Amino acid sequence: MIPDTDVIAEGFKGEKAIVLPYSVCNYQAQNNITSKLHITHIGYYPTAKKHYRDRQEGCTEYILIYCEKGRGWIKQDEMLYNLSRNDLYIIPKNTTHSYGSKANDPWSIYWIHFQGTEASLFENIMGQIIHINDTDSNKHTDRFQLFESIYQNLEMGYSPENLEYTSFCLQYFLASIKYSAQYEENNRIKHDNIIQDIIMFMKDNLESNISLDEISAHFNYSKSHLINLFKQKTSYPPMVYYNQLRMQRACSYLQFTFLKIKEIAFKLNFYDPFHFSKAFTKEMKMSPQDYRKKYQK
């Protein structure tokens, strides 16, 4: 029985989410740093009215839910837990569970799916409600900022540096819960260099189909110098990185809009829907139709 919850909603205004491609998750599982702890899905649902999930066979990842405000509930192995403002809960992997928001006061939640060989180090904070006291010493707002830092880095693409950075951030996030007494503050890392400027330029032009020539001209670099510099910093050629960002935008359109597949294809300047579908399937290991069916609730 669903406690005080209506039917599943189609979406939440202001929601955002990233589902990392299969190839990226596979890389993380093999990388010496990220294999210890890495993110597979991440998102934020504000005022998630009618939010509901039911996984009778559990999930292959651990699921962290951090309630920013409002109220919700989690049912794990027949035990029911009620969550409210500043409550955090981590659902262990492969456990039967369901969860949802309260109908009269829907929750706003930050959530992360994660895996890793060292996830068991945090077992003592799993399967129970952890309340974060609203005090300066706990600095719960810094955790929200840390979450945003993780999200923004993944939003900028899947370079090894971004993935490794978010892996360490996730470890820090979980450690701030496990060792709350020792937790002091979040030292955010800010990047201010030409590579970040180039990536922002790419993100601003995801629907313009820019070329390597245009990027080089915009930053007054030769193509060869730009390629060498970009690969040195991200491990990817510029246009490969650009296409990854386009796929990320495509995922967002598929998950959070009702645009038709062909509309998304033309919006992102693919030759035709077939070319878009082929490129998407190669990157995400599933077709656009299957992705939308799986993730658009």
PDB file of N, CA and C in Angstrom, residues 81-117:
ATOM      1  N   TYR A  81       9.787   4.277   6.708  1.00  0.00           N
ATOM      2  CA  TYR A  81      10.495   5.411   7.296  1.00  0.00           C
ATOM      3  C   TYR A  81       9.922   6.702   6.714  1.00  0.00           C
ATOM      4  N   ASN A  82       9.619   7.662   7.568  1.00  0.00           N
ATOM      5  CA  ASN A  82       9.111   8.963   7.136  1.00  0.00           C
ATOM      6  C   ASN A  82      10.240   9.983   7.148  1.00  0.00           C
ATOM      7  N   LEU A  83      10.392  10.694   6.028  1.00  0.00           N
ATOM      8  CA  LEU A  83      11.455  11.689   5.889  1.00  0.00           C
ATOM      9  C   LEU A  83      10.860  13.089   5.819  1.00  0.00           C
ATOM     10  N   SER A  84      11.579  14.038   6.389  1.00  0.00           N
ATOM     11  CA  SER A  84      11.197  15.445   6.302  1.00  0.00           C
ATOM     12  C   SER A  84      12.462  16.280   6.106  1.00  0.00           C
ATOM     13  N   ARG A  85      12.348  17.584   6.302  1.00  0.00           N
ATOM     14  CA  ARG A  85      13.445  18.507   6.014  1.00  0.00           C
ATOM     15  C   ARG A  85      14.759  18.080   6.671  1.00  0.00           C
ATOM     16  N   ASN A  86      15.826  18.068   5.865  1.00  0.00           N
ATOM     17  CA  ASN A  86      17.188  17.746   6.303  1.00  0.00           C
ATOM     18  C   ASN A  86      17.372  16.289   6.717  1.00  0.00           C
ATOM     19  N   ASP A  87      16.488  15.403   6.270  1.00  0.00           N
ATOM     20  CA  ASP A  87      16.677  13.964   6.488  1.00  0.00           C
ATOM     21  C   ASP A  87      17.341  13.337   5.272  1.00  0.00           C
ATOM     22  N   LEU A  88      18.241  12.416   5.535  1.00  0.00           N
ATOM     23  CA  LEU A  88      18.951  11.700   4.468  1.00  0.00           C
ATOM     24  C   LEU A  88      18.780  10.207   4.680  1.00  0.00           C
ATOM     25  N   TYR A  89      18.653   9.467   3.581  1.00  0.00           N
ATOM     26  CA  TYR A  89      18.507   8.005   3.669  1.00  0.00           C
ATOM     27  C   TYR A  89      19.246   7.389   2.485  1.00  0.00           C
ATOM     28  N   ILE A  90      20.008   6.323   2.752  1.00  0.00           N
ATOM     29  CA  ILE A  90      20.703   5.589   1.695  1.00  0.00           C
ATOM     30  C   ILE A  90      20.118   4.180   1.619  1.00  0.00           C
ATOM     31  N   ILE A  91      19.540   3.848   0.481  1.00  0.00           N
ATOM     32  CA  ILE A  91      18.962   2.523   0.267  1.00  0.00           C
ATOM     33  C   ILE A  91      20.064   1.586  -0.225  1.00  0.00           C
ATOM     34  N   PRO A  92      20.345   0.503   0.498  1.00  0.00           N
ATOM     35  CA  PRO A  92      21.373  -0.441   0.028  1.00  0.00           C
ATOM     36  C   PRO A  92      20.984  -1.057  -1.310  1.00  0.00           C
ATOM     37  N   LYS A  93      21.976  -1.439  -2.082  1.00  0.00           N
ATOM     38  CA  LYS A  93      21.681  -2.042  -3.377  1.00  0.00           C
ATOM     39  C   LYS A  93      21.032  -3.419  -3.192  1.00  0.00           C
ATOM     40  N   ASN A  94      20.285  -3.817  -4.200  1.00  0.00           N
ATOM     41  CA  ASN A  94      19.647  -5.142  -4.261  1.00  0.00           C
ATOM     42  C   ASN A  94      18.685  -5.407  -3.103  1.00  0.00           C
ATOM     43  N   THR A  95      18.046  -4.355  -2.597  1.00  0.00           N
ATOM     44  CA  THR A  95      17.041  -4.544  -1.549  1.00  0.00           C
ATOM     45  C   THR A  95      15.684  -4.053  -2.048  1.00  0.00           C
ATOM     46  N   THR A  96      14.644  -4.803  -1.722  1.00  0.00           N
ATOM     47  CA  THR A  96      13.292  -4.412  -2.096  1.00  0.00           C
ATOM     48  C   THR A  96      12.945  -3.077  -1.451  1.00  0.00           C
ATOM     49  N   HIS A  97      12.436  -2.151  -2.256  1.00  0.00           N
ATOM     50  CA  HIS A  97      12.105  -0.850  -1.684  1.00  0.00           C
ATOM     51  C   HIS A  97      11.094  -0.105  -2.547  1.00  0.00           C
ATOM     52  N   SER A  98      10.484   0.872  -1.939  1.00  0.00           N
ATOM     53  CA  SER A  98       9.640   1.834  -2.639  1.00  0.00           C
ATOM     54  C   SER A  98       9.746   3.153  -1.895  1.00  0.00           C
ATOM     55  N   TYR A  99       9.415   4.242  -2.561  1.00  0.00           N
ATOM     56  CA  TYR A  99       9.451   5.536  -1.894  1.00  0.00           C
ATOM     57  C   TYR A  99       8.592   6.537  -2.652  1.00  0.00           C
ATOM     58  N   GLY A 100       8.229   7.602  -1.966  1.00  0.00           N
ATOM     59  CA  GLY A 100       7.406   8.619  -2.600  1.00  0.00           C
ATOM     60  C   GLY A 100       7.242   9.833  -1.711  1.00  0.00           C
ATOM     61  N   SER A 101       6.642  10.870  -2.267  1.00  0.00           N
ATOM     62  CA  SER A 101       6.417  12.097  -1.516  1.00  0.00           C
ATOM     63  C   SER A 101       5.022  12.096  -0.911  1.00  0.00           C
ATOM     64  N   LYS A 102       4.852  12.843   0.169  1.00  0.00           N
ATOM     65  CA  LYS A 102       3.556  12.990   0.810  1.00  0.00           C
ATOM     66  C   LYS A 102       2.658  13.866  -0.069  1.00  0.00           C
ATOM     67  N   ALA A 103       1.401  13.480  -0.175  1.00  0.00           N
ATOM     68  CA  ALA A 103       0.480  14.187  -1.058  1.00  0.00           C
ATOM     69  C   ALA A 103       0.240  15.627  -0.615  1.00  0.00           C
ATOM     70  N   ASN A 104       0.176  15.851   0.694  1.00  0.00           N
ATOM     71  CA  ASN A 104      -0.163  17.189   1.187  1.00  0.00           C
ATOM     72  C   ASN A 104       1.058  18.080   1.425  1.00  0.00           C
ATOM     73  N   ASP A 105       2.256  17.530   1.317  1.00  0.00           N
ATOM     74  CA  ASP A 105       3.477  18.314   1.527  1.00  0.00           C
ATOM     75  C   ASP A 105       4.629  17.639   0.776  1.00  0.00           C
ATOM     76  N   PRO A 106       4.587  17.644  -0.565  1.00  0.00           N
ATOM     77  CA  PRO A 106       5.575  16.885  -1.353  1.00  0.00           C
ATOM     78  C   PRO A 106       7.009  17.342  -1.115  1.00  0.00           C
ATOM     79  N   TRP A 107       7.889  16.369  -1.072  1.00  0.00           N
ATOM     80  CA  TRP A 107       9.283  16.675  -0.777  1.00  0.00           C
ATOM     81  C   TRP A 107      10.035  17.251  -1.969  1.00  0.00           C
ATOM     82  N   SER A 108      11.116  17.938  -1.672  1.00  0.00           N
ATOM     83  CA  SER A 108      12.129  18.330  -2.655  1.00  0.00           C
ATOM     84  C   SER A 108      13.379  17.530  -2.298  1.00  0.00           C
ATOM     85  N   ILE A 109      13.906  16.778  -3.254  1.00  0.00           N
ATOM     86  CA  ILE A 109      15.010  15.872  -2.920  1.00  0.00           C
ATOM     87  C   ILE A 109      16.187  15.986  -3.880  1.00  0.00           C
ATOM     88  N   TYR A 110      17.366  15.881  -3.301  1.00  0.00           N
ATOM     89  CA  TYR A 110      18.587  15.617  -4.051  1.00  0.00           C
ATOM     90  C   TYR A 110      18.790  14.112  -4.017  1.00  0.00           C
ATOM     91  N   TRP A 111      19.157  13.513  -5.147  1.00  0.00           N
ATOM     92  CA  TRP A 111      19.331  12.057  -5.157  1.00  0.00           C
ATOM     93  C   TRP A 111      20.524  11.649  -6.016  1.00  0.00           C
ATOM     94  N   ILE A 112      21.143  10.561  -5.595  1.00  0.00           N
ATOM     95  CA  ILE A 112      22.321  10.029  -6.295  1.00  0.00           C
ATOM     96  C   ILE A 112      22.254   8.510  -6.296  1.00  0.00           C
ATOM     97  N   HIS A 113      22.482   7.906  -7.452  1.00  0.00           N
ATOM     98  CA  HIS A 113      22.723   6.463  -7.542  1.00  0.00           C
ATOM     99  C   HIS A 113      24.237   6.283  -7.649  1.00  0.00           C
ATOM    100  N   PHE A 114      24.787   5.391  -6.833  1.00  0.00           N
ATOM    101  CA  PHE A 114      26.239   5.206  -6.900  1.00  0.00           C
ATOM    102  C   PHE A 114      26.616   3.745  -6.706  1.00  0.00           C
ATOM    103  N   GLN A 115      27.814   3.418  -7.144  1.00  0.00           N
ATOM    104  CA  GLN A 115      28.383   2.082  -7.021  1.00  0.00           C
ATOM    105  C   GLN A 115      29.839   2.220  -6.592  1.00  0.00           C
ATOM    106  N   GLY A 116      30.496   1.105  -6.369  1.00  0.00           N
ATOM    107  CA  GLY A 116      31.928   1.144  -6.082  1.00  0.00           C
ATOM    108  C   GLY A 116      32.366   0.048  -5.139  1.00  0.00           C
ATOM    109  N   THR A 117      33.616  -0.332  -5.273  1.00  0.00           N
ATOM    110  CA  THR A 117      34.154  -1.427  -4.466  1.00  0.00           C
ATOM    111  C   THR A 117      34.265  -1.056  -2.992  1.00  0.00           C
TER     112      THR A 117
END
